[in-house]
CSV table of C-alpha atoms and ligand atoms in Angstrom, one decimal:
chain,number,residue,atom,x,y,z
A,1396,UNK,CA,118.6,115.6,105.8
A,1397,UNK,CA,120.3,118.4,108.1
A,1398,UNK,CA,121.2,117.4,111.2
A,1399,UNK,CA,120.6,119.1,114.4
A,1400,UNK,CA,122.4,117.7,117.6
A,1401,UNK,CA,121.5,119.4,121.2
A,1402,UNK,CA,123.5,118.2,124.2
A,1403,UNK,CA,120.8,118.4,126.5
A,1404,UNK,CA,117.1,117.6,126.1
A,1405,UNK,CA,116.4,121.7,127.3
A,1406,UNK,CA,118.7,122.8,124.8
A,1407,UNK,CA,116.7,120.3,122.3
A,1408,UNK,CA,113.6,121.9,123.5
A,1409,UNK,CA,114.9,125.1,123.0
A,1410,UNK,CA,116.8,124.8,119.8
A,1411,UNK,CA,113.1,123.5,118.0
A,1412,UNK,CA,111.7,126.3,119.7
A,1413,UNK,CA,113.8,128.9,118.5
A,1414,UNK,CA,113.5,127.8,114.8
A,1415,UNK,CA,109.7,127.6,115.1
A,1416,UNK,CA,109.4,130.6,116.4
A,1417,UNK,CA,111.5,132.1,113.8
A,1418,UNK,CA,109.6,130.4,111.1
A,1419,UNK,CA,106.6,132.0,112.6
A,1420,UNK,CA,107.9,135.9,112.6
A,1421,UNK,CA,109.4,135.4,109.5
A,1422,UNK,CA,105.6,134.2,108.3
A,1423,UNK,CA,102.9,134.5,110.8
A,1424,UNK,CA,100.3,132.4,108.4
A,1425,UNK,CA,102.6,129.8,108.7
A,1426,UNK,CA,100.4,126.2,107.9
A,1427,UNK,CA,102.1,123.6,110.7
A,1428,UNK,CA,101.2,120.2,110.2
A,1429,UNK,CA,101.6,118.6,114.0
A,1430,UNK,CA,102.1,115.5,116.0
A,1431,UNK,CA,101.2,114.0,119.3
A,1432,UNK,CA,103.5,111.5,120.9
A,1433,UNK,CA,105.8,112.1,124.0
A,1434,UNK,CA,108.3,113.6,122.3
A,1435,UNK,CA,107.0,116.9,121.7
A,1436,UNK,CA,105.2,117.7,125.0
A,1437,UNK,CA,107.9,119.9,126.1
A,1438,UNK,CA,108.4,121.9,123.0
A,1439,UNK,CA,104.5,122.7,122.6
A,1440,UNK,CA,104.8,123.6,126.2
A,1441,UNK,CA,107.4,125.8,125.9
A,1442,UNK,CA,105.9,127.4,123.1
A,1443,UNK,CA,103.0,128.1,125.4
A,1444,UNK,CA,105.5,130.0,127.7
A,1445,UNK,CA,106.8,131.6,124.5
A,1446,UNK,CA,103.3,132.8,123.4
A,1447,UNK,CA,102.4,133.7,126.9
A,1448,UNK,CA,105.6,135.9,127.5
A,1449,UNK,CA,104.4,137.9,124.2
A,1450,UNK,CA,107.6,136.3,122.1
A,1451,UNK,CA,105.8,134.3,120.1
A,1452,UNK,CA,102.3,134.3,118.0
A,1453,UNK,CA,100.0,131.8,116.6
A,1454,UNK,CA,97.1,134.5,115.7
A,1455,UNK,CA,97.4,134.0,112.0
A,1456,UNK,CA,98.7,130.9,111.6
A,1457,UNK,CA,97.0,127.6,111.1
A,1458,UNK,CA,97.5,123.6,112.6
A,1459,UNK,CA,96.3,120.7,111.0
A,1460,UNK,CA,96.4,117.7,113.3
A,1461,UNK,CA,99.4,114.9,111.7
A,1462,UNK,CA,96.6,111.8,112.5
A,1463,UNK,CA,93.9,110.3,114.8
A,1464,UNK,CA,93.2,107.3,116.2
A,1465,UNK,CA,90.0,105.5,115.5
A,1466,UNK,CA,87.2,104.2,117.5
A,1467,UNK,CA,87.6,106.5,120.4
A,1468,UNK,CA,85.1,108.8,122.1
A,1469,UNK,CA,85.0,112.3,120.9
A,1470,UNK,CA,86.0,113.5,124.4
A,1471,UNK,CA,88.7,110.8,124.8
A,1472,UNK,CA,91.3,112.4,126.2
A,1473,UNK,CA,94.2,110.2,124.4
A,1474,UNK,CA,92.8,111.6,121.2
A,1475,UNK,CA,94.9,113.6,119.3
A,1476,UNK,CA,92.6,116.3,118.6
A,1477,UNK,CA,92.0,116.3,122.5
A,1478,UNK,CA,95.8,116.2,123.1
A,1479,UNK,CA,97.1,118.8,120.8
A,1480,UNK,CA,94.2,121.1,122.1
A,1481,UNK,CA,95.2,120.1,125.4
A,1482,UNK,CA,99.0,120.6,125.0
A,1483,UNK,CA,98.9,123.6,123.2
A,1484,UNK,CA,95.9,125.2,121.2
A,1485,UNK,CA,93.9,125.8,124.0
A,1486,UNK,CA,96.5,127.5,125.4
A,1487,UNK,CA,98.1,129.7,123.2
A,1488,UNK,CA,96.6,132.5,120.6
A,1489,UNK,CA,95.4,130.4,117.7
A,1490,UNK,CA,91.9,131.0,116.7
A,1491,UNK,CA,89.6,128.5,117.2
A,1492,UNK,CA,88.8,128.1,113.6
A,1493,UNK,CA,92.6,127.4,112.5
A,1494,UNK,CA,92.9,124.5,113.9
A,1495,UNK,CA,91.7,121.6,112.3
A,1496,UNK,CA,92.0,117.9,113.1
A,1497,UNK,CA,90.6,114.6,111.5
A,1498,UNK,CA,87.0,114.0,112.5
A,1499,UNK,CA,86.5,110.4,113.2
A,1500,UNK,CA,83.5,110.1,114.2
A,1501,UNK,CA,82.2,111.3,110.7
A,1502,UNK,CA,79.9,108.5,109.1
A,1503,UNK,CA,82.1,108.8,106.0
A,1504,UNK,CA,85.7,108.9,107.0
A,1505,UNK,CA,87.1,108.6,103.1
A,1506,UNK,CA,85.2,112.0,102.7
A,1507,UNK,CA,86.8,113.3,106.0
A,1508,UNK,CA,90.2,112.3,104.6
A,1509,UNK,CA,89.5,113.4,100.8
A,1510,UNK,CA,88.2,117.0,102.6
A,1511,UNK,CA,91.2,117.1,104.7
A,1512,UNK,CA,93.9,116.7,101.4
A,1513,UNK,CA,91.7,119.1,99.9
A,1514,UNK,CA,92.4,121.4,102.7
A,1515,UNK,CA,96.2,120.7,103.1
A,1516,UNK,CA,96.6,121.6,99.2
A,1517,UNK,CA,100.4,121.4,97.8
A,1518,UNK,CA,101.8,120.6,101.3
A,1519,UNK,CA,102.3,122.6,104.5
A,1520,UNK,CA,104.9,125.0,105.1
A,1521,UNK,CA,106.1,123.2,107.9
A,1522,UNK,CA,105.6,119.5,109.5
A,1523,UNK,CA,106.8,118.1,113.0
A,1524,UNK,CA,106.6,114.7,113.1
A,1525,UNK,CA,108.2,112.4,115.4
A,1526,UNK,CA,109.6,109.2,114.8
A,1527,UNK,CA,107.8,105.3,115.5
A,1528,UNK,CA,110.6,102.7,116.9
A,1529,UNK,CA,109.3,100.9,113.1
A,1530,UNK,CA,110.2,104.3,111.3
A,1531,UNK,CA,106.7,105.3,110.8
A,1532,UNK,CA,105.9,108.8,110.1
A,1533,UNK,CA,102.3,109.8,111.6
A,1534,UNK,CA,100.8,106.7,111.0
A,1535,UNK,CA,102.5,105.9,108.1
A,1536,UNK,CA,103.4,102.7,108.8
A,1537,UNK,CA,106.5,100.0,107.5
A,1538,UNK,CA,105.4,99.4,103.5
A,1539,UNK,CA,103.1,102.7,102.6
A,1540,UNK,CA,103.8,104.2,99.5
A,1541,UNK,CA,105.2,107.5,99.2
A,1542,UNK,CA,102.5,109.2,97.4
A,1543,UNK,CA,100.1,108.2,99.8
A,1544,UNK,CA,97.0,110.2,100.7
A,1545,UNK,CA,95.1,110.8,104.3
A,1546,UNK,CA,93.3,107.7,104.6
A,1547,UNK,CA,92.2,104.9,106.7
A,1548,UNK,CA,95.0,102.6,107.9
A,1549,UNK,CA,95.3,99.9,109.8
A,1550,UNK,CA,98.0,100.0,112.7
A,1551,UNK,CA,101.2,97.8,113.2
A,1552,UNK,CA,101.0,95.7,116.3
A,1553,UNK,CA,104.2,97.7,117.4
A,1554,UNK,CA,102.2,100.9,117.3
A,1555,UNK,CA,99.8,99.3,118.9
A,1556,UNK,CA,101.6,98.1,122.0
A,1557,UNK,CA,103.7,101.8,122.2
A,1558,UNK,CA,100.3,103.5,121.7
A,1559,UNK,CA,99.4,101.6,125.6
A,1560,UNK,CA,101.5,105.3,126.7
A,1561,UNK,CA,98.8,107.5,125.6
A,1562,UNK,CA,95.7,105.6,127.2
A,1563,UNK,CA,97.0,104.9,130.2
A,1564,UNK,CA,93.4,104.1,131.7
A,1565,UNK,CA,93.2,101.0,128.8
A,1566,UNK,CA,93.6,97.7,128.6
A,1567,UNK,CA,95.8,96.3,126.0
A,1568,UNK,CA,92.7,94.8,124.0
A,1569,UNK,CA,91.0,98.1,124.3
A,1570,UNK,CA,93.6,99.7,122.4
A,1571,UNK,CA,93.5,101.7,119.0
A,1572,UNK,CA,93.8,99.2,116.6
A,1573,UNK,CA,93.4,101.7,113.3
A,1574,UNK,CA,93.6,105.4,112.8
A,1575,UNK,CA,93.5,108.1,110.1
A,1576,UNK,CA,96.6,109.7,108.7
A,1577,UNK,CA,98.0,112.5,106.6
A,1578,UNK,CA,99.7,110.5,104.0
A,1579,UNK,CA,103.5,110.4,102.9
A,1580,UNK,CA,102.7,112.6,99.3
A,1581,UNK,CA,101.4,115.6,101.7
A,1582,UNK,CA,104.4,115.4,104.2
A,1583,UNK,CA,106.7,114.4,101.2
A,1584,UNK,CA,105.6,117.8,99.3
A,1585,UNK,CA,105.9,120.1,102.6
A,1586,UNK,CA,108.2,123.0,102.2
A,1587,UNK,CA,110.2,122.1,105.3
A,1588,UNK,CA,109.9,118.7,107.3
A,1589,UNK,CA,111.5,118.2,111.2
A,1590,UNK,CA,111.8,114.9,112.8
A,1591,UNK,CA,111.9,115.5,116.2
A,1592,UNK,CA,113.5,112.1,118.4
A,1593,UNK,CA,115.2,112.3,122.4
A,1594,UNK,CA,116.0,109.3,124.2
A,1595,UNK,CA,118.2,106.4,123.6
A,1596,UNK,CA,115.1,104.5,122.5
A,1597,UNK,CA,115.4,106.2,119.2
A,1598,UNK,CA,118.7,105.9,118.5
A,1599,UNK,CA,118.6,102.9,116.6
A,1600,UNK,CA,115.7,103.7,114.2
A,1601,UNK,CA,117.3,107.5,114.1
A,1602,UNK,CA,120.4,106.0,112.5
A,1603,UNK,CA,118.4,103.7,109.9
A,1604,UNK,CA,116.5,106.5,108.5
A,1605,UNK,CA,119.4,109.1,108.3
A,1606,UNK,CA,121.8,107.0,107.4
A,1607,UNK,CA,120.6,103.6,106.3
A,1608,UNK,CA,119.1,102.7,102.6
A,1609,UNK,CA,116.2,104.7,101.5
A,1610,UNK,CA,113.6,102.1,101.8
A,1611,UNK,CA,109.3,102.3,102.0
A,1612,UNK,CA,110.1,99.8,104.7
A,1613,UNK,CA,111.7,102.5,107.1
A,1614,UNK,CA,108.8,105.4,106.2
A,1615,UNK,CA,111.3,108.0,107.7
A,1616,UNK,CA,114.1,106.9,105.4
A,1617,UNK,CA,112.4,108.6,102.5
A,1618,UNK,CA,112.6,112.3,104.1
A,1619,UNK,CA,116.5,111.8,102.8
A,1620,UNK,CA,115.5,113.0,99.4
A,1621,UNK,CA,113.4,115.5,100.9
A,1622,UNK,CA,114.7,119.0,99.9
A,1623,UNK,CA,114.5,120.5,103.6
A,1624,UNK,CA,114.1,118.4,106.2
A,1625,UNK,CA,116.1,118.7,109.4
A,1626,UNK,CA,116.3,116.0,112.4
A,1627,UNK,CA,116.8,117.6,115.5
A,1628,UNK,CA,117.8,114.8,118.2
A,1629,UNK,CA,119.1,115.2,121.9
A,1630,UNK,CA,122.4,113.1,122.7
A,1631,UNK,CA,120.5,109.9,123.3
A,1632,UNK,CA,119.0,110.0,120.2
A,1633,UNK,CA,122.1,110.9,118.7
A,1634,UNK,CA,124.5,108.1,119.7
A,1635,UNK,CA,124.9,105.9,116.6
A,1636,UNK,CA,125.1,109.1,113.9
A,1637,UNK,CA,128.2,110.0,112.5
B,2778,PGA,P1,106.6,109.3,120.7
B,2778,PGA,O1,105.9,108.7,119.4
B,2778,PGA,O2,106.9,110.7,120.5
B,2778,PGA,O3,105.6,109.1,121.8
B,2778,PGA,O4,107.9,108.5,120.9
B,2778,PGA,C1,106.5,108.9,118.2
B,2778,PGA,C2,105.8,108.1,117.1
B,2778,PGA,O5,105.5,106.9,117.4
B,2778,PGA,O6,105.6,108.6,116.0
């Protein structure tokens, strides 16, 4: 794993920024795999500026949506189909048709998932994921194998309770108790793999899974045998690496 320390969350922002919009020049068909979460809110913001400002392009390039959480509303905002759109497709110049995201709602959701791997291929050419306080990786939780597929899976009471900052309107029964995921052998086989993590409430889990054993029990631990994966983390994050 290379690691990528930024003093300041801005210069965190802008130090992801930078690289993805340098992975995106250098090709603009670029296939981005992509998370919700706090964490990345202000980098797919300040992509919007970038796109907006004419520095930056998403007109061939294609997202697929990391996960989704299950029995929600289509128009629930907390879904993340809803949030990405929200955060950033909506609002910068990907075509409609390039994003794609994990329908739900369909009556058959192993066909959703086993179209979806069929879609994703070999892996993408880039994946942002952030990090769970457990070390899970989209909704890859404590214990998944790593040659997982998208599938079904059922969500660690952890999640759960963090998951309270998304759906701010529900109460803690009402929560998302299961969701559909990209699995571990599609993010595992991705050409290039950033875990994104600010705040001191990451520090801990950021120094298991870059420095402690590599372990199916800490999901993000696995991404040190990964060929080209960087972890970009603000100070706070950053406190317990070496
Ligand atoms: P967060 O979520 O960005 O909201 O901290 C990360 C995760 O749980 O994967």
């Amino acid at each position: 794993m290379n690691l990528l320390q930024f003093d300041s969350g801005h210069a965190w922002m802008e130090g992801v920024c930078a690289f993805w919009n340098d992975r995106l020049r250098s090709d603009p068909r670029l296939r981005t795999c992509l998370p919700t979460g706090l964490t990345p809110i202000p980098v797919y913001d300040d992509m919007v500026r970038r796109v907006s400002a004419g520095h930056a392009s998403f007109a061939e390039a294609a997202v697929f949506a990391l996960d989704e959480f299950g029995g929600l509303a289509a128009e629930d905002p907390g879904s993340t189909r809803n949030t990405l759109a929200r955060l950033l497709i909506e609002r910068v110049d990907l075509p409609a048709a390039a994003f794609h995201a994990l329908d739900v709602q369909a009556a058959d959701v192993n066909r959703t998932c086993e179209r979806y791997d069929a879609a994703i291929g070999a892996g993408f050419d880039l994946v942002l994921l952030g990090i769970g306080t457990n070390g899970h990786l989209g909704m890859n939780e404590p214990g998944t194998p790593p040659d997982s597929r998208t599938r079904r899976v059922e969500l660690h009471e952890s999640t759960i309770q963090s998951s309270a900052r998304y759906f701010p309107d529900r109460a803690p029964h009402r929560l998302p108790r299961w969701g559909v995921t990209v699995g571990l052998r599609a993010i595992l086989a991705s050409k290039e793999v950033w875990v994104l993590a600010t705040g001191s409430g990451k520090a801990s889990i950021v120094e298991r899974a870059f420095h402690g054993d590599v372990t199916t029990e800490v999901p993000a631990s696995l991404l040190q045998r990964h060929r080209n994966c960087s972890l970009f983390v603000d100070a706070a994050a950053g406190t317990r690496l070496r």
